[in-house]
Tab-separated table of C-alpha atoms in Angstrom:
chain	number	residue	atom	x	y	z
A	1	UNK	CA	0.000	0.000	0.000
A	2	UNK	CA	3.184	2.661	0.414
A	3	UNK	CA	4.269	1.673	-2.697
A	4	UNK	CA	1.116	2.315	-4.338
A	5	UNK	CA	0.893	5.555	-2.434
A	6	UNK	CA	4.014	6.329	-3.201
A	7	UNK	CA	3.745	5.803	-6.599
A	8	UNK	CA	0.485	8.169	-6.581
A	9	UNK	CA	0.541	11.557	-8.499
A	10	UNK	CA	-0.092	14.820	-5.493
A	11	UNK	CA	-3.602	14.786	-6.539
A	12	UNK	CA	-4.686	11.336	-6.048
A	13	UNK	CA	-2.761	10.967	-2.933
A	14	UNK	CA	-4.764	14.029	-1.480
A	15	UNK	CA	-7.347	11.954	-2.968
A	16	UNK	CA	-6.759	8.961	-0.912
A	17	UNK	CA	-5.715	10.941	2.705
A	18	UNK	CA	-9.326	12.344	2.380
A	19	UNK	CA	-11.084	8.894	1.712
A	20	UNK	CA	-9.564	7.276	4.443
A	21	UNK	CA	-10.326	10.314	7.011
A	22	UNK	CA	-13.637	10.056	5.722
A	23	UNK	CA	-13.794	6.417	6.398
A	24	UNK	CA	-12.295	6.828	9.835
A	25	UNK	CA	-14.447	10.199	10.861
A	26	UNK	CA	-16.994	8.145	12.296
A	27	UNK	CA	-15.095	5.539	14.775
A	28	UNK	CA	-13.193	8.780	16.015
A	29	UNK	CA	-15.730	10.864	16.522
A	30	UNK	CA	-19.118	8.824	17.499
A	31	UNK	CA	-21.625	9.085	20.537
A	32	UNK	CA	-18.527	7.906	22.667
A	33	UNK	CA	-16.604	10.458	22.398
A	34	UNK	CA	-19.170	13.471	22.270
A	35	UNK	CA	-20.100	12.023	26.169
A	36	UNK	CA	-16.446	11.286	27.730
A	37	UNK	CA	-15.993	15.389	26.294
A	38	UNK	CA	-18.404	16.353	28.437
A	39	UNK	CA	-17.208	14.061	31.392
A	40	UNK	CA	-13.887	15.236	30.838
A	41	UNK	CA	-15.125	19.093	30.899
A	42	UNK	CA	-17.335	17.939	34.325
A	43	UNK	CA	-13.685	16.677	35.803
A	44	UNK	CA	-11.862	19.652	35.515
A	45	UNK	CA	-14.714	21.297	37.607
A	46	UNK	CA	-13.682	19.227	40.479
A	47	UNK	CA	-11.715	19.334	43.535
A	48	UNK	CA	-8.739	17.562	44.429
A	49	UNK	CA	-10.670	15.141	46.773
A	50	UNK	CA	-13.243	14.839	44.331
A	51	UNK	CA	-10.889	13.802	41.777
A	52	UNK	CA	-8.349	11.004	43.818
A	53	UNK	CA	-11.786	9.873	45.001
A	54	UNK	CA	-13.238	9.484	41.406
A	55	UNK	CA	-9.697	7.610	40.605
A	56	UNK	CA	-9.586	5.174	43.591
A	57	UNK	CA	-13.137	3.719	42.385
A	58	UNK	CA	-12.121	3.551	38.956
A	59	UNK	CA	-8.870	1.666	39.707
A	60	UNK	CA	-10.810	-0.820	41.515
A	61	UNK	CA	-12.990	-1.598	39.123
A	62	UNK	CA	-10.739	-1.903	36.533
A	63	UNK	CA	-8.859	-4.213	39.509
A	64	UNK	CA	-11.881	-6.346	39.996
A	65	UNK	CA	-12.923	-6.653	36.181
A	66	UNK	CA	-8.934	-7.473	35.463
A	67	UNK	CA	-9.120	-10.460	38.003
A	68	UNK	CA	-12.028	-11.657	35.968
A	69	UNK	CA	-11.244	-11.496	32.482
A	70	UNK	CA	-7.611	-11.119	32.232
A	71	UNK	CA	-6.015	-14.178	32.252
A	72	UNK	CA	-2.394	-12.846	33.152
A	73	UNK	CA	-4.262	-11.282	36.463
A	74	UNK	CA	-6.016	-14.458	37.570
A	75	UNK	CA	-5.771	-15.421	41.603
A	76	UNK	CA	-4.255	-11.258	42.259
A	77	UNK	CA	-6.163	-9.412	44.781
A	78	UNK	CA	-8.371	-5.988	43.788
A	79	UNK	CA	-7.688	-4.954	46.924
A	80	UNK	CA	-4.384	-4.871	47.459
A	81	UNK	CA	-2.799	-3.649	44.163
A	82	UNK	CA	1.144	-2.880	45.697
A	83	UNK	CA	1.027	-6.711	45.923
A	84	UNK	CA	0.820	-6.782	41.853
A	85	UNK	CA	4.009	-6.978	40.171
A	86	UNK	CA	5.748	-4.476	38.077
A	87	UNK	CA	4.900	-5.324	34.918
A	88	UNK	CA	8.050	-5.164	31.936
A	89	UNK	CA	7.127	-4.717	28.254
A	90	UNK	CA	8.970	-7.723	27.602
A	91	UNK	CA	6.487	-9.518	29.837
A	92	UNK	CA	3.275	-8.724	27.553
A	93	UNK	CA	1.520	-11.579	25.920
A	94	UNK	CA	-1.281	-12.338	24.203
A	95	UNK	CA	-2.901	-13.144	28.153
A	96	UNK	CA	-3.334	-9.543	28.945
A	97	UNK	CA	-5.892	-9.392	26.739
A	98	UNK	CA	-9.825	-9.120	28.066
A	99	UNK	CA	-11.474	-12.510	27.260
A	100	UNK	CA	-14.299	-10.442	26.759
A	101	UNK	CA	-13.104	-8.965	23.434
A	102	UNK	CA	-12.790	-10.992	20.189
A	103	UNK	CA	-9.028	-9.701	19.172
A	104	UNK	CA	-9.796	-9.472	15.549
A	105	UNK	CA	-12.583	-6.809	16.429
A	106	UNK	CA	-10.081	-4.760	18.820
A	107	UNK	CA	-7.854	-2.132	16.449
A	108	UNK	CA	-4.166	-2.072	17.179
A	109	UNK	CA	-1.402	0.481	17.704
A	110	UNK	CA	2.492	-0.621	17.107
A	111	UNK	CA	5.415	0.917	19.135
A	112	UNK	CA	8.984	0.089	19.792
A	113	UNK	CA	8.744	3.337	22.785
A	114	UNK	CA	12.642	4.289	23.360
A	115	UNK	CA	14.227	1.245	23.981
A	116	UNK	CA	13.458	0.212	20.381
A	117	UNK	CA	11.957	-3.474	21.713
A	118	UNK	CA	8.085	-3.653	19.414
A	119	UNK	CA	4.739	-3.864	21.023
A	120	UNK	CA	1.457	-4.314	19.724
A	121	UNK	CA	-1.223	-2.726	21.811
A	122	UNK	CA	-5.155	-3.751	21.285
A	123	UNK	CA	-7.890	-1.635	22.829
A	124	UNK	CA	-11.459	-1.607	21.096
A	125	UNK	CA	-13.183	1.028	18.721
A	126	UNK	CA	-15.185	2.154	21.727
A	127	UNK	CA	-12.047	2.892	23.658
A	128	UNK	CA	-10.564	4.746	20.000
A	129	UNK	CA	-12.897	7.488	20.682
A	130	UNK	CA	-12.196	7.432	24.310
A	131	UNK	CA	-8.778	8.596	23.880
A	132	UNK	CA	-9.494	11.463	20.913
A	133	UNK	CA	-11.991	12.655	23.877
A	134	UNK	CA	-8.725	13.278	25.957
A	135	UNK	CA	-6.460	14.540	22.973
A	136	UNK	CA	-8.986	17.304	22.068
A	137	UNK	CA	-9.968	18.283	26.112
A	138	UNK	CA	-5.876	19.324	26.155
A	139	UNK	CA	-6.760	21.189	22.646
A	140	UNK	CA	-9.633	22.899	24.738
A	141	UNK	CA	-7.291	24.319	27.445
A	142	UNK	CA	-5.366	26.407	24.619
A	143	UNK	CA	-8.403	28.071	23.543
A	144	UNK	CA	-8.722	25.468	20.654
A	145	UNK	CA	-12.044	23.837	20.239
A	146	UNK	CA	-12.982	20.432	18.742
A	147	UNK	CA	-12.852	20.320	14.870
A	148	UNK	CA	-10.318	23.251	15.494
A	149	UNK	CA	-8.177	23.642	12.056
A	150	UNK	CA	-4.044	22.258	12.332
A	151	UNK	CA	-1.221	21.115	11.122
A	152	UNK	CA	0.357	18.008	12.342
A	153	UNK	CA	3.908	17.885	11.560
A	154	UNK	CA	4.475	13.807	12.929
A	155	UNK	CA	6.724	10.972	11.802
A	156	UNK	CA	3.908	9.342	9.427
A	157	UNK	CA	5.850	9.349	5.710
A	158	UNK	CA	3.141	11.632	3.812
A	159	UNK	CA	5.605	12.046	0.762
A	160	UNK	CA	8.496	9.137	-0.032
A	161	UNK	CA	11.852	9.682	1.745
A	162	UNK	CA	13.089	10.153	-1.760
A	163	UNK	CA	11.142	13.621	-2.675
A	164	UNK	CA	13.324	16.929	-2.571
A	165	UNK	CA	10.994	19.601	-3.843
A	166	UNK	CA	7.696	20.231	-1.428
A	167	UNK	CA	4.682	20.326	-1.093
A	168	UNK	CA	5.731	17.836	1.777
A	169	UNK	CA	2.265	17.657	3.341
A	170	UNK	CA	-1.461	16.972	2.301
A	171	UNK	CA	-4.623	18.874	3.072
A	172	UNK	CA	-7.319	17.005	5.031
A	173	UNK	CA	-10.773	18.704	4.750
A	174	UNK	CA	-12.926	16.359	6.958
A	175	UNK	CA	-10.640	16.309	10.338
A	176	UNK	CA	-9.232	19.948	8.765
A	177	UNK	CA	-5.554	18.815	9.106
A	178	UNK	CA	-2.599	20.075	6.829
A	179	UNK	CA	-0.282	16.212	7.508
A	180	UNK	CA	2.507	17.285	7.156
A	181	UNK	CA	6.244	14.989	7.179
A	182	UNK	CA	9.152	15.946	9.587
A	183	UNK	CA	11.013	13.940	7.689
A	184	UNK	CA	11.164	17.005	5.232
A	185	UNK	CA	11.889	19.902	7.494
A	186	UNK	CA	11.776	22.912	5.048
A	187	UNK	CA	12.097	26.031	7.120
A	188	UNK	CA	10.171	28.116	4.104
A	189	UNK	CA	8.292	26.123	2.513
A	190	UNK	CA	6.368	24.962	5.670
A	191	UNK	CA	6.515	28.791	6.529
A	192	UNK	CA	4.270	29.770	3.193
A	193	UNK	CA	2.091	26.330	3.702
A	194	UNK	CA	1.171	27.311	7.441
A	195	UNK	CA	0.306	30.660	5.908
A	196	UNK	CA	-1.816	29.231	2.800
A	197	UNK	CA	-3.748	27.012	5.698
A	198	UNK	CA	-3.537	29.066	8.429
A	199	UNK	CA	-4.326	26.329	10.770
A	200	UNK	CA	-5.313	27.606	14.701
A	201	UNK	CA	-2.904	25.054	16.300
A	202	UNK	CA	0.089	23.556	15.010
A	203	UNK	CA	0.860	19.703	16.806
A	204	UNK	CA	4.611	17.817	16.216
A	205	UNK	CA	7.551	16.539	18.081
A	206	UNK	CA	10.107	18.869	19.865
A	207	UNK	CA	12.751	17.816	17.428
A	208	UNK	CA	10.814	19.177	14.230
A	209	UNK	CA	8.973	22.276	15.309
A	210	UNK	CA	12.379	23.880	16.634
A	211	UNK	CA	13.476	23.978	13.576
A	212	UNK	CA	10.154	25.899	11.753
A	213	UNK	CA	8.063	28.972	12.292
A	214	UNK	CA	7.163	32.001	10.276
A	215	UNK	CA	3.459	31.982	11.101
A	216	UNK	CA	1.675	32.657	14.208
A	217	UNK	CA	-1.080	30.296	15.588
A	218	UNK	CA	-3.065	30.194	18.710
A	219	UNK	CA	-1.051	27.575	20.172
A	220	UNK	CA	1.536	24.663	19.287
A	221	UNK	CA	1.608	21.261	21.239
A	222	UNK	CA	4.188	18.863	21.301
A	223	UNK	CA	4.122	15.258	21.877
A	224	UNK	CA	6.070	11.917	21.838
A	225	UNK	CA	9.258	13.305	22.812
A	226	UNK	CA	10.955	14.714	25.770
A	227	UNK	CA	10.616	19.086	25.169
A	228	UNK	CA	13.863	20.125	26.272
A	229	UNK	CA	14.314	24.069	27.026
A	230	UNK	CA	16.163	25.012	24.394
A	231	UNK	CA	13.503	23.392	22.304
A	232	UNK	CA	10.343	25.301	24.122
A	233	UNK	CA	12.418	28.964	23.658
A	234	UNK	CA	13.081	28.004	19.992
A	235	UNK	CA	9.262	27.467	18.582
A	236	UNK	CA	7.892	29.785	20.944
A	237	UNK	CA	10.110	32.231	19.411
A	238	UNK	CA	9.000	30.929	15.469
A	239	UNK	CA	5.814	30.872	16.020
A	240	UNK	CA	4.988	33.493	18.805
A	241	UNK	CA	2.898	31.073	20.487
A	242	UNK	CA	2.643	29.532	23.849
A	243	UNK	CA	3.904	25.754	23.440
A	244	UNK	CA	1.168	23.206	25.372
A	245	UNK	CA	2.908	20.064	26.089
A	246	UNK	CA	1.673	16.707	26.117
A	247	UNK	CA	2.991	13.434	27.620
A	248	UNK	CA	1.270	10.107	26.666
A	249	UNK	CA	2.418	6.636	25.373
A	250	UNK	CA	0.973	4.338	22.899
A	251	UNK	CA	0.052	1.659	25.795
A	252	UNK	CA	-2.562	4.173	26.690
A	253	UNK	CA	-1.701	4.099	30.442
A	254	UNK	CA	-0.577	7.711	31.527
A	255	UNK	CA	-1.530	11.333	30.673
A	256	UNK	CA	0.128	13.951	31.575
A	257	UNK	CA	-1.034	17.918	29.594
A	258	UNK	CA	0.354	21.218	30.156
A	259	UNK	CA	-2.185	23.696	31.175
A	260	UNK	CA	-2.197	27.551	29.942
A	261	UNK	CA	-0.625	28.497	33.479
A	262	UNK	CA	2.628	26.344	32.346
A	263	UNK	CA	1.725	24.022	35.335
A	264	UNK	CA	2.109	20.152	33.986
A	265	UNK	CA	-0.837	18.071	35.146
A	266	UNK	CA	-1.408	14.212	35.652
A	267	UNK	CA	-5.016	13.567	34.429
A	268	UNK	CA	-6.372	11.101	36.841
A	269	UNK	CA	-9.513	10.317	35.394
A	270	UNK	CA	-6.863	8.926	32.326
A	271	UNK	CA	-4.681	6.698	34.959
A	272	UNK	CA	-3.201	5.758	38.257
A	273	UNK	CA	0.771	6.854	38.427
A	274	UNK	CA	3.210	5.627	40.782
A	275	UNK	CA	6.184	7.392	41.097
A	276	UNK	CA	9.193	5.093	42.327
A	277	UNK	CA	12.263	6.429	44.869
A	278	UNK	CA	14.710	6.941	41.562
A	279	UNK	CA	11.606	8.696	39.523
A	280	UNK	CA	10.925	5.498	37.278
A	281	UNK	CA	6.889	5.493	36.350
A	282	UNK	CA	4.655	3.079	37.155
A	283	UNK	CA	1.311	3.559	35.613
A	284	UNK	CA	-1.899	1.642	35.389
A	285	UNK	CA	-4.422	2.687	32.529
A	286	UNK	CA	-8.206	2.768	33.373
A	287	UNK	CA	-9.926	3.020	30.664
A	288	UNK	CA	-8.565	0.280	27.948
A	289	UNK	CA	-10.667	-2.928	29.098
A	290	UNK	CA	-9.410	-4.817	26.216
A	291	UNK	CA	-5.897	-4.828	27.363
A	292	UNK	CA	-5.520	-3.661	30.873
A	293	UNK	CA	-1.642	-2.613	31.565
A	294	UNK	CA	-1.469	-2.640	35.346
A	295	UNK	CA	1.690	-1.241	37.315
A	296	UNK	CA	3.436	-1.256	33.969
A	297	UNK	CA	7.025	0.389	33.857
A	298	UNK	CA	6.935	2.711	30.531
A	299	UNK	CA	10.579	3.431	30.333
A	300	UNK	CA	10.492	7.304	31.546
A	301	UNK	CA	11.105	8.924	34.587
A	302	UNK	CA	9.227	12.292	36.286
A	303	UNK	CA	9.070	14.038	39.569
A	304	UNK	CA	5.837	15.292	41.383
A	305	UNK	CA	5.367	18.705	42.290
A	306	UNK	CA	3.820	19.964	45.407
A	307	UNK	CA	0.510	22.646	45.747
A	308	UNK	CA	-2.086	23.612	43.102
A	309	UNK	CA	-1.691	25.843	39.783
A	310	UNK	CA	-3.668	28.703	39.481
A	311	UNK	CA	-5.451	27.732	36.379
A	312	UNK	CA	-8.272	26.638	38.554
A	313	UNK	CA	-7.804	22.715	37.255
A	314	UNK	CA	-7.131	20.242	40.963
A	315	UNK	CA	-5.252	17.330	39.060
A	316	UNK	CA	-2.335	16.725	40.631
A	317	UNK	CA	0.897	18.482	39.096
A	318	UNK	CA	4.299	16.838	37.612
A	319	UNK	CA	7.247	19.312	38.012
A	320	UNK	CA	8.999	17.792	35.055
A	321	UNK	CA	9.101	14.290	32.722
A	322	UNK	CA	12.606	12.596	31.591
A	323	UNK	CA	13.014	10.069	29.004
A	324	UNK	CA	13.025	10.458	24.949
A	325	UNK	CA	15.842	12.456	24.518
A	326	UNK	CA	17.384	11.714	20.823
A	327	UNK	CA	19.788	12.776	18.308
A	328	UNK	CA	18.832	13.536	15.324
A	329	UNK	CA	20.192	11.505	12.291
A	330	UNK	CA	21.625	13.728	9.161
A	331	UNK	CA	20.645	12.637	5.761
A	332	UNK	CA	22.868	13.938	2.970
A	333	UNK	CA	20.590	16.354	2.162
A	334	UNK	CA	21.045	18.017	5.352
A	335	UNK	CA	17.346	17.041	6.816
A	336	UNK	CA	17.569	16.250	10.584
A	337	UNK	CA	15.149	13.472	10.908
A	338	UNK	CA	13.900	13.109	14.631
A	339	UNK	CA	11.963	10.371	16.601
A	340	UNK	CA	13.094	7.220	14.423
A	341	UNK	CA	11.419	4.290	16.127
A	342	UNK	CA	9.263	3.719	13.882
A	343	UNK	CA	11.641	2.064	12.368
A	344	UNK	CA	11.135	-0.777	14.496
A	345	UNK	CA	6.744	-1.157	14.675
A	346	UNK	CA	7.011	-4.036	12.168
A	347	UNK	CA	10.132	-5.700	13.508
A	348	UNK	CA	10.001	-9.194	15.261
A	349	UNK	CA	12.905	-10.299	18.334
A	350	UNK	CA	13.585	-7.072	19.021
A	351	UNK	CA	14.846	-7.005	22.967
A	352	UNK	CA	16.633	-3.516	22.048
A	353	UNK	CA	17.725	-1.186	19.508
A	354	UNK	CA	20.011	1.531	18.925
A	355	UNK	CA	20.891	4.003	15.694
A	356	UNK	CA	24.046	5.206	15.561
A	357	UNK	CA	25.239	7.812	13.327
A	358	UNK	CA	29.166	8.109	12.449
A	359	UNK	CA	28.955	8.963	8.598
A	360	UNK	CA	26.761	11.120	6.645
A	361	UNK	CA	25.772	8.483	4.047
A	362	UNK	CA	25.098	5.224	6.881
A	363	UNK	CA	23.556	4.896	9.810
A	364	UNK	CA	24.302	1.648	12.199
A	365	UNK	CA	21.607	0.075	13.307
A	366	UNK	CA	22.627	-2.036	16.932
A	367	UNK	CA	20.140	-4.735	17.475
A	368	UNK	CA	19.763	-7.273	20.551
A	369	UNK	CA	17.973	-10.066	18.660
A	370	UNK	CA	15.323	-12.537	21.173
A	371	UNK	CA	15.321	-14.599	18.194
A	372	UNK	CA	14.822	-15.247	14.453
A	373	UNK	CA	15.509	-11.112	14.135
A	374	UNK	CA	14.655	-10.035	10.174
A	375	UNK	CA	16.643	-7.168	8.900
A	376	UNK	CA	14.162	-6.730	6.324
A	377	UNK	CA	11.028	-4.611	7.774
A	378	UNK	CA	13.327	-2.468	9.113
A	379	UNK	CA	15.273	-2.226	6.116
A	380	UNK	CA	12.187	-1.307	4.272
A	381	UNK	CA	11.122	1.564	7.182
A	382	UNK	CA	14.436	3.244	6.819
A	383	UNK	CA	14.324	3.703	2.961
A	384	UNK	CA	10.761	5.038	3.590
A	385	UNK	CA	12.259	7.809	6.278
A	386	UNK	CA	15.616	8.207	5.413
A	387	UNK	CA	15.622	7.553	1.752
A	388	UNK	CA	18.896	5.570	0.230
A	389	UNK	CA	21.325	6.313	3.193
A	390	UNK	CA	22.985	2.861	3.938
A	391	UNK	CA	21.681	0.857	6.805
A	392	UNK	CA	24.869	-0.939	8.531
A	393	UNK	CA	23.381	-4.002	11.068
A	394	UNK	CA	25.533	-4.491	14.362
A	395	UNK	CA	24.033	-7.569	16.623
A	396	UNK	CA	25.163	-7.095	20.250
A	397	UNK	CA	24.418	-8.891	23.340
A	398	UNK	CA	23.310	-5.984	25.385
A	399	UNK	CA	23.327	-1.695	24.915
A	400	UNK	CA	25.571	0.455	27.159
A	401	UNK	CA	23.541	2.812	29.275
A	402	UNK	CA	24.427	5.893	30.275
A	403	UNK	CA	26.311	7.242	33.695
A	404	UNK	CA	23.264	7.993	34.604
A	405	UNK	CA	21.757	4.867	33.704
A	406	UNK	CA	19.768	6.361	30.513
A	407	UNK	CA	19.100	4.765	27.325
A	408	UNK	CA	19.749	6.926	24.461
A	409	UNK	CA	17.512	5.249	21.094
A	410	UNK	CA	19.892	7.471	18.806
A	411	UNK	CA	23.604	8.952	19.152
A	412	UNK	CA	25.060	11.106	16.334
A	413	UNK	CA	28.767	11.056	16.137
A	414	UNK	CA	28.883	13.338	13.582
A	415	UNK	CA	30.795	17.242	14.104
């Protein structure tokens, strides 16, 4: 289908981005998520109390219906959920999934996180329009509505690695989104298409929206990796707007939003976070009943923060999140592509990954195989990303940390 895509004139794949949003509109955007909007609105009405009250009933249900239908929880106790063990993406089969759900009607999301090791997380079209309900509530706080014009600058390849000239983006009408690549960062040519579009928010990672600007929206949000300082000053400066961050993860089990006060805040109503002595988070997600994630460790770290913000909003506040921080890798065209683990969604015996950089024209790929590890689908990812740089396998038996014990997905050695 990305060949075919590919392979598309600009027309007819504007063509086929709008069919498919048109398809999707529906399943995003249903009776489901028009109520949890409301419920979400309702939330940030109420106190603190209210709110660890609300989350402690809502953790033991999700306890209690786990026992039930979860065969990986059978014989643990509802009550007594510190007696659970912490649960290690390597440890995620097939049995923490809901007997209750046929798995061929539950839709799928694929992520390799930063440790580049794949997972395939299932949660039902019910739950689908669960979480938009949360994406567009942290829209709301910005002064951006639902339906709200933008431009999503994300790691999905909208043009083929290969292109050079823009347009590097395509114009959805139905969700009103201008998808654009940030594999292609093009300093003025995404400068005139923000101002063609003018969409009210713009949405990427850290790594790609530092680098753009020349247009002013209401507000810019970031996502999926770790927004460094130098990173906030740099698009708030390009764009002249106030950035909104957002932390989440693909296993749907912690969310954490910036408000407009610049206060972080841990949505409860979303999931239950434990914080451990060295920072590490342990989170449990309460609303995906089709594959319940309970005390799982996602990989990052964050510290809590102490009082109340004065947007008005009681959820509990994070003073700051760690994890994500990449490199960029350099392509010989001088494009700094960011966020590279998608490289790894379609990859099989994956326990960990690492890209290393050392040459313009290669990047090394260090893989700690659990198995029957084929080069190919990653192979294939890279071209579709990176183009016809030269992808250099390493196979190691394990991948240094740092002195601080970090895991860095991608080093540059380059000057």
């Amino acid at each position: 289908m990305k060949r075919l895509y590919n392979a598309l004139p600009i027309w007819a794949q504007t063509l086929a981005v709008n069919f498919e949003s048109r398809r999707n509109f529906p399943g995003k955007y249903g009776g489901v998520f028009r109520g949890w909007l409301v419920d979400l609105e309702h939330n940030e009405k109420k106190s603190r109390d209210e709110l660890l009250h609300q989350q402690q009933v809502a953790l033991r249900h999700l306890l209690e219906y786990a026992v039930e239908h979860v065969p990986a929880y059978k014989g643990r106790s509802p009550e007594k959920l510190s007696e659970w063990p912490i649960l290690e993406k390597r440890e995620i089969t097939a049995a923490h999934l809901s007997d209750e759900f046929k798995p061929s009607d539950l839709m799928e999301l694929r992520t390799s996180g930063t440790t580049g090791m794949p997972l395939t997380v299932k949660f039902s079209k019910e739950y689908h329009q669960i979480e938009m309900a949360f994406r567009w509530r942290h829209k709301a706080w910005a002064g951006v509505p639902f339906l709200s014009s933008s431009a999503y600058v994300s790691g999905h390849p909208v043009v083929p690695a290969t292109q050079t000239e823009p347009p590097f983006w395509r114009w959805d009408r139905y969700e009103k989104r201008l998808l654009c690549s940030s594999y292609h960062i093009n300093l003025p040519a995404y400068a005139a298409a923000f101002q063609k579009y003018r969409p009210d928010f713009i949405h990427g990672y850290p790594s790609s929206l530092c680098q753009l600007g020349g247009y002013k929206p209401k507000a810019v949000f970031t996502a999926s990796e770790t927004l460094l300082d130098h990173q906030r000053a740099a698009i708030e400066a390009g764009f002249g707007a106030k950035v909104f961050n957002w932390y989440g993860n693909t296993e749907m089990t912690c969310n954490i939003v910036e408000c407009a006060a610049g206060n972080l805040h841990y949505r409860t109503d979303y999931g239950f976070l434990e914080l451990l002595d060295d920072g590490a988070m342990i989170v449990t997600g309460l609303n995906n009943r089709a594959m319940p994630l309970v005390r799982y460790r996602i990989g990052d770290r964050a510290t809590a923060k102490a009082g109340t913000c004065s947007c008005g909003v009681a959820f509990p506040l994070i003073e700051r999140i760690e994890g994500r921080v990449e490199d960029y890798v350099r392509t010989p065209a001088g494009r700094l592509i960011g966020r590279l683990d998608h490289l790894f969604k379609d990859a099989r015996h994956v326990r960990e990954a690492q890209i290393v950089q050392r040459q313009l024209d290669e990047i090394i790929i260090r893989v700690v195989k659990d198995g029957a590890f084929d080069e190919a689908p990653v192979r294939a990812e890279a071209r579709q990303r990176l183009g016809d740089m030269n992808v250099r396998f390493e196979y190691v038996e394990k991948i240094e940390r740092t002195k601080a014990g970090k895991f860095r997905f991608v080093i540059s050695e380059l000057p």
